[in-house]
mmCIF file of C-alpha atoms in Angstrom:
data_model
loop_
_atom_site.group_PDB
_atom_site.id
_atom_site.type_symbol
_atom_site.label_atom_id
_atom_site.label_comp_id
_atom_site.label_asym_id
_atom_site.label_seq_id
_atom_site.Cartn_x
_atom_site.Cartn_y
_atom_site.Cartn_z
ATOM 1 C CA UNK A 1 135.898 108.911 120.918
ATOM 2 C CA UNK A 2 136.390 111.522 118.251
ATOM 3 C CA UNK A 3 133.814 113.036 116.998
ATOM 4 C CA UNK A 4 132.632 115.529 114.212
ATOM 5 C CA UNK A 5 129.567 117.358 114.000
ATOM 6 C CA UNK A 6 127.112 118.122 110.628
ATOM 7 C CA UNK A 7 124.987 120.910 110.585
ATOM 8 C CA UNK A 8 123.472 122.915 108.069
ATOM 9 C CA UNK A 9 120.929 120.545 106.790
ATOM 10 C CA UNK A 10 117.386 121.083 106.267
ATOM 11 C CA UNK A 11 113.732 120.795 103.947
ATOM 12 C CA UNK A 12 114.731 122.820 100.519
ATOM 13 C CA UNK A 13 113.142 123.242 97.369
ATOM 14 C CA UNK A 14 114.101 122.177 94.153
ATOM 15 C CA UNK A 15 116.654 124.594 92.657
ATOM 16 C CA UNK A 16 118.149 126.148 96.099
ATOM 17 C CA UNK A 17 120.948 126.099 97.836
ATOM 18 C CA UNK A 18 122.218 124.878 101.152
ATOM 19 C CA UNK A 19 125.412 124.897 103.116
ATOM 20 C CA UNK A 20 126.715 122.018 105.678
ATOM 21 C CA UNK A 21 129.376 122.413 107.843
ATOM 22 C CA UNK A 22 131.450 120.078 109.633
ATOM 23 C CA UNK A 23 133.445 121.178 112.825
ATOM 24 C CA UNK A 24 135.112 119.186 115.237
ATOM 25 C CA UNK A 25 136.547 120.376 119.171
ATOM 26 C CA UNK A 26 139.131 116.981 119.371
ATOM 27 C CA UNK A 27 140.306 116.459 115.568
ATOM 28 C CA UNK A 28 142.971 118.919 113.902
ATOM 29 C CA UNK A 29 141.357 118.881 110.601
ATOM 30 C CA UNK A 30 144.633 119.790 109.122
ATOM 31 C CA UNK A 31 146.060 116.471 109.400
ATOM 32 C CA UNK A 32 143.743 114.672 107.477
ATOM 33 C CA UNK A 33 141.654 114.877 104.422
ATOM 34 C CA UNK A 34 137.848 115.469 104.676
ATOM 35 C CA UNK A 35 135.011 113.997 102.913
ATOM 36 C CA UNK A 36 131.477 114.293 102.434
ATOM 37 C CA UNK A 37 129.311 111.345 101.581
ATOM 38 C CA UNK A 38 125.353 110.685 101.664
ATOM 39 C CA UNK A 39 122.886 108.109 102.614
ATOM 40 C CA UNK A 40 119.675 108.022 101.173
ATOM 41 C CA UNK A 41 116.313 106.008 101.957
ATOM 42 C CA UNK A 42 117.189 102.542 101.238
ATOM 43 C CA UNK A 43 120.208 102.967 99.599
ATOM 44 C CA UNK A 44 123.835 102.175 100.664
ATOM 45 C CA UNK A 45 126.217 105.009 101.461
ATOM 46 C CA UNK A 46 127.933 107.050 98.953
ATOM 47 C CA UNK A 47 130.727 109.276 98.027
ATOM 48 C CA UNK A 48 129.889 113.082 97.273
ATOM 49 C CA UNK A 49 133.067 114.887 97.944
ATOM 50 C CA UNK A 50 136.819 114.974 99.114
ATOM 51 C CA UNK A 51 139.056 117.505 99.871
ATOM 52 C CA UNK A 52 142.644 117.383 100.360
ATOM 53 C CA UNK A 53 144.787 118.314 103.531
ATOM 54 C CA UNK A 54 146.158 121.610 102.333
ATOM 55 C CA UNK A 55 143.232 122.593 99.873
ATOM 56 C CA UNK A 56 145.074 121.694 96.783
ATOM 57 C CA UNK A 57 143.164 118.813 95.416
ATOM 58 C CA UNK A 58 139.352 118.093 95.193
ATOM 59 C CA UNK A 59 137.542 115.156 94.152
ATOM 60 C CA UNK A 60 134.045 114.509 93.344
ATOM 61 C CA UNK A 61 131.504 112.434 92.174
ATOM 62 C CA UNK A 62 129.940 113.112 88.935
ATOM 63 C CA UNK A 63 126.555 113.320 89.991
ATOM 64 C CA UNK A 64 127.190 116.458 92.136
ATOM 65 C CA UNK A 65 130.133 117.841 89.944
ATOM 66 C CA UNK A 66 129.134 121.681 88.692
ATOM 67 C CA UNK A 67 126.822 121.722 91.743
ATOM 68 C CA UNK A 68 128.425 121.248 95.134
ATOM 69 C CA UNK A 69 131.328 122.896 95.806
ATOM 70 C CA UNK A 70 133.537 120.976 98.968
ATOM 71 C CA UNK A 71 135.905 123.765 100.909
ATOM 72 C CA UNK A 72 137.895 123.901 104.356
ATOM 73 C CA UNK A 73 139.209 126.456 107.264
ATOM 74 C CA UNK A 74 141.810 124.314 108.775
ATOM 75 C CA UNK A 75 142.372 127.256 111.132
ATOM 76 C CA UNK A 76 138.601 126.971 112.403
ATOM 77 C CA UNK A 77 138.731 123.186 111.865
ATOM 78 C CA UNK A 78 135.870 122.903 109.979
ATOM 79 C CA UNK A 79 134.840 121.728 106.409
ATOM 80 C CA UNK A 80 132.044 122.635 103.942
ATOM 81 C CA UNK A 81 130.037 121.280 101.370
ATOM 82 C CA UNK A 82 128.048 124.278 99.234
ATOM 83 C CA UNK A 83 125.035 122.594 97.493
ATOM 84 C CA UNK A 84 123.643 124.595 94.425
ATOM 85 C CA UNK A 85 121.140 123.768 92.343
ATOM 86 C CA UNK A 86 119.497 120.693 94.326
ATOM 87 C CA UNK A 87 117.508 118.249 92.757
ATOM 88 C CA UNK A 88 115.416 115.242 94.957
ATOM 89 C CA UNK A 89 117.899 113.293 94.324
ATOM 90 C CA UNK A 90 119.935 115.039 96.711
ATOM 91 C CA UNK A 91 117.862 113.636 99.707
ATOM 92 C CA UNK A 92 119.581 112.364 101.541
ATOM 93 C CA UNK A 93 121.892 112.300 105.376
ATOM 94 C CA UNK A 94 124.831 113.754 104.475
ATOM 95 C CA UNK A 95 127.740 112.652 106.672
ATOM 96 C CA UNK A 96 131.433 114.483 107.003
ATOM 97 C CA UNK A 97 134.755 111.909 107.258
ATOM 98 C CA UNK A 98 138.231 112.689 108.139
ATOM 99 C CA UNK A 99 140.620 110.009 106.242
ATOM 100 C CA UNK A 100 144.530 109.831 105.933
ATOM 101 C CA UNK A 101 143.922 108.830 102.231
ATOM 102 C CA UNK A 102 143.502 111.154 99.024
ATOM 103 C CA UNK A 103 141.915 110.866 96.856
ATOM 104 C CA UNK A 104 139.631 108.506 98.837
ATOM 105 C CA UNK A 105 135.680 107.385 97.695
ATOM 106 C CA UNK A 106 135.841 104.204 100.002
ATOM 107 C CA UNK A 107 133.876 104.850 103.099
ATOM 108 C CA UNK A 108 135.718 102.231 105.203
ATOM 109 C CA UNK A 109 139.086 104.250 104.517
ATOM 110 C CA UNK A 110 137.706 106.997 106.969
ATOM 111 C CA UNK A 111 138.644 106.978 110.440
ATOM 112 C CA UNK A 112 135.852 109.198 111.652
ATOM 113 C CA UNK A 113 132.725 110.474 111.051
ATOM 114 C CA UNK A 114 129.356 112.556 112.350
ATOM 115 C CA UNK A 115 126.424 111.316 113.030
ATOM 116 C CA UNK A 116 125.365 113.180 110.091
ATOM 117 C CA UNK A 117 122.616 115.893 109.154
ATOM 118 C CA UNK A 118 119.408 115.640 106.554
ATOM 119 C CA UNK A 119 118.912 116.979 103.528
ATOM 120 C CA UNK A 120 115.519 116.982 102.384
ATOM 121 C CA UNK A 121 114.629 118.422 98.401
ATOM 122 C CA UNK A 122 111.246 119.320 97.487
ATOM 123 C CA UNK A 123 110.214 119.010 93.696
#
């Protein structure tokens, strides 16, 4: 089974910064557009980020818009998602998604996904 790998994630204070990154060994990234999306405590999952195949197209939810920054190196098959300014609402697992669909907020339209990587903001 393919699979894709977080990292990146960590315990943060309100106000800094963080970087995941999402790498897979048996998916070529450049065949598919990436997403990021979060779970928190209690809450269903949710759409944070997409990123088109050739970097030509972003999307994001408002929430995070001004903030988070999504970017990829299809040669080094991996994705990121820069997270400025983070607030405690930001807590959350943060999960990467490769889809065939763009722009894509639907969770269920992904064909893979990591196991995902916390993100824990302090206030």
């Amino acid at each position: 089974q393919v699979q894709l790998e977080e990292s990146g994630g960590g315990l943060v204070q309100a106000g800094d910064s963080l970087r995941l990154s999402c790498a897979s060994s048996e998916l070529t990234f450049s065949r598919y557009a990436m997403g990021w999306f979060r779970q928190a405590p209690g809450k269903e999952r949710e759409f944070v980020a997409a990123i088109s195949w050739v970097i030509t197209a972003i999307y994001y939810t408002d929430s995070v818009k001004g903030r988070f920054t999504i970017s990829r190196d299809n040669a080094k098959n991996t994705v990121y998602l820069q997270m400025n300014s983070l607030e405690p609402e930001d807590t959350a697992v943060y999960y990467c998604a490769a889809g065939s669909r763009f722009p894509e907020s639907r969770a269920y339209n992904y064909a893979y996904w990591g196991q995902g990587t916390q993100v824990t903001v302090s206030s």
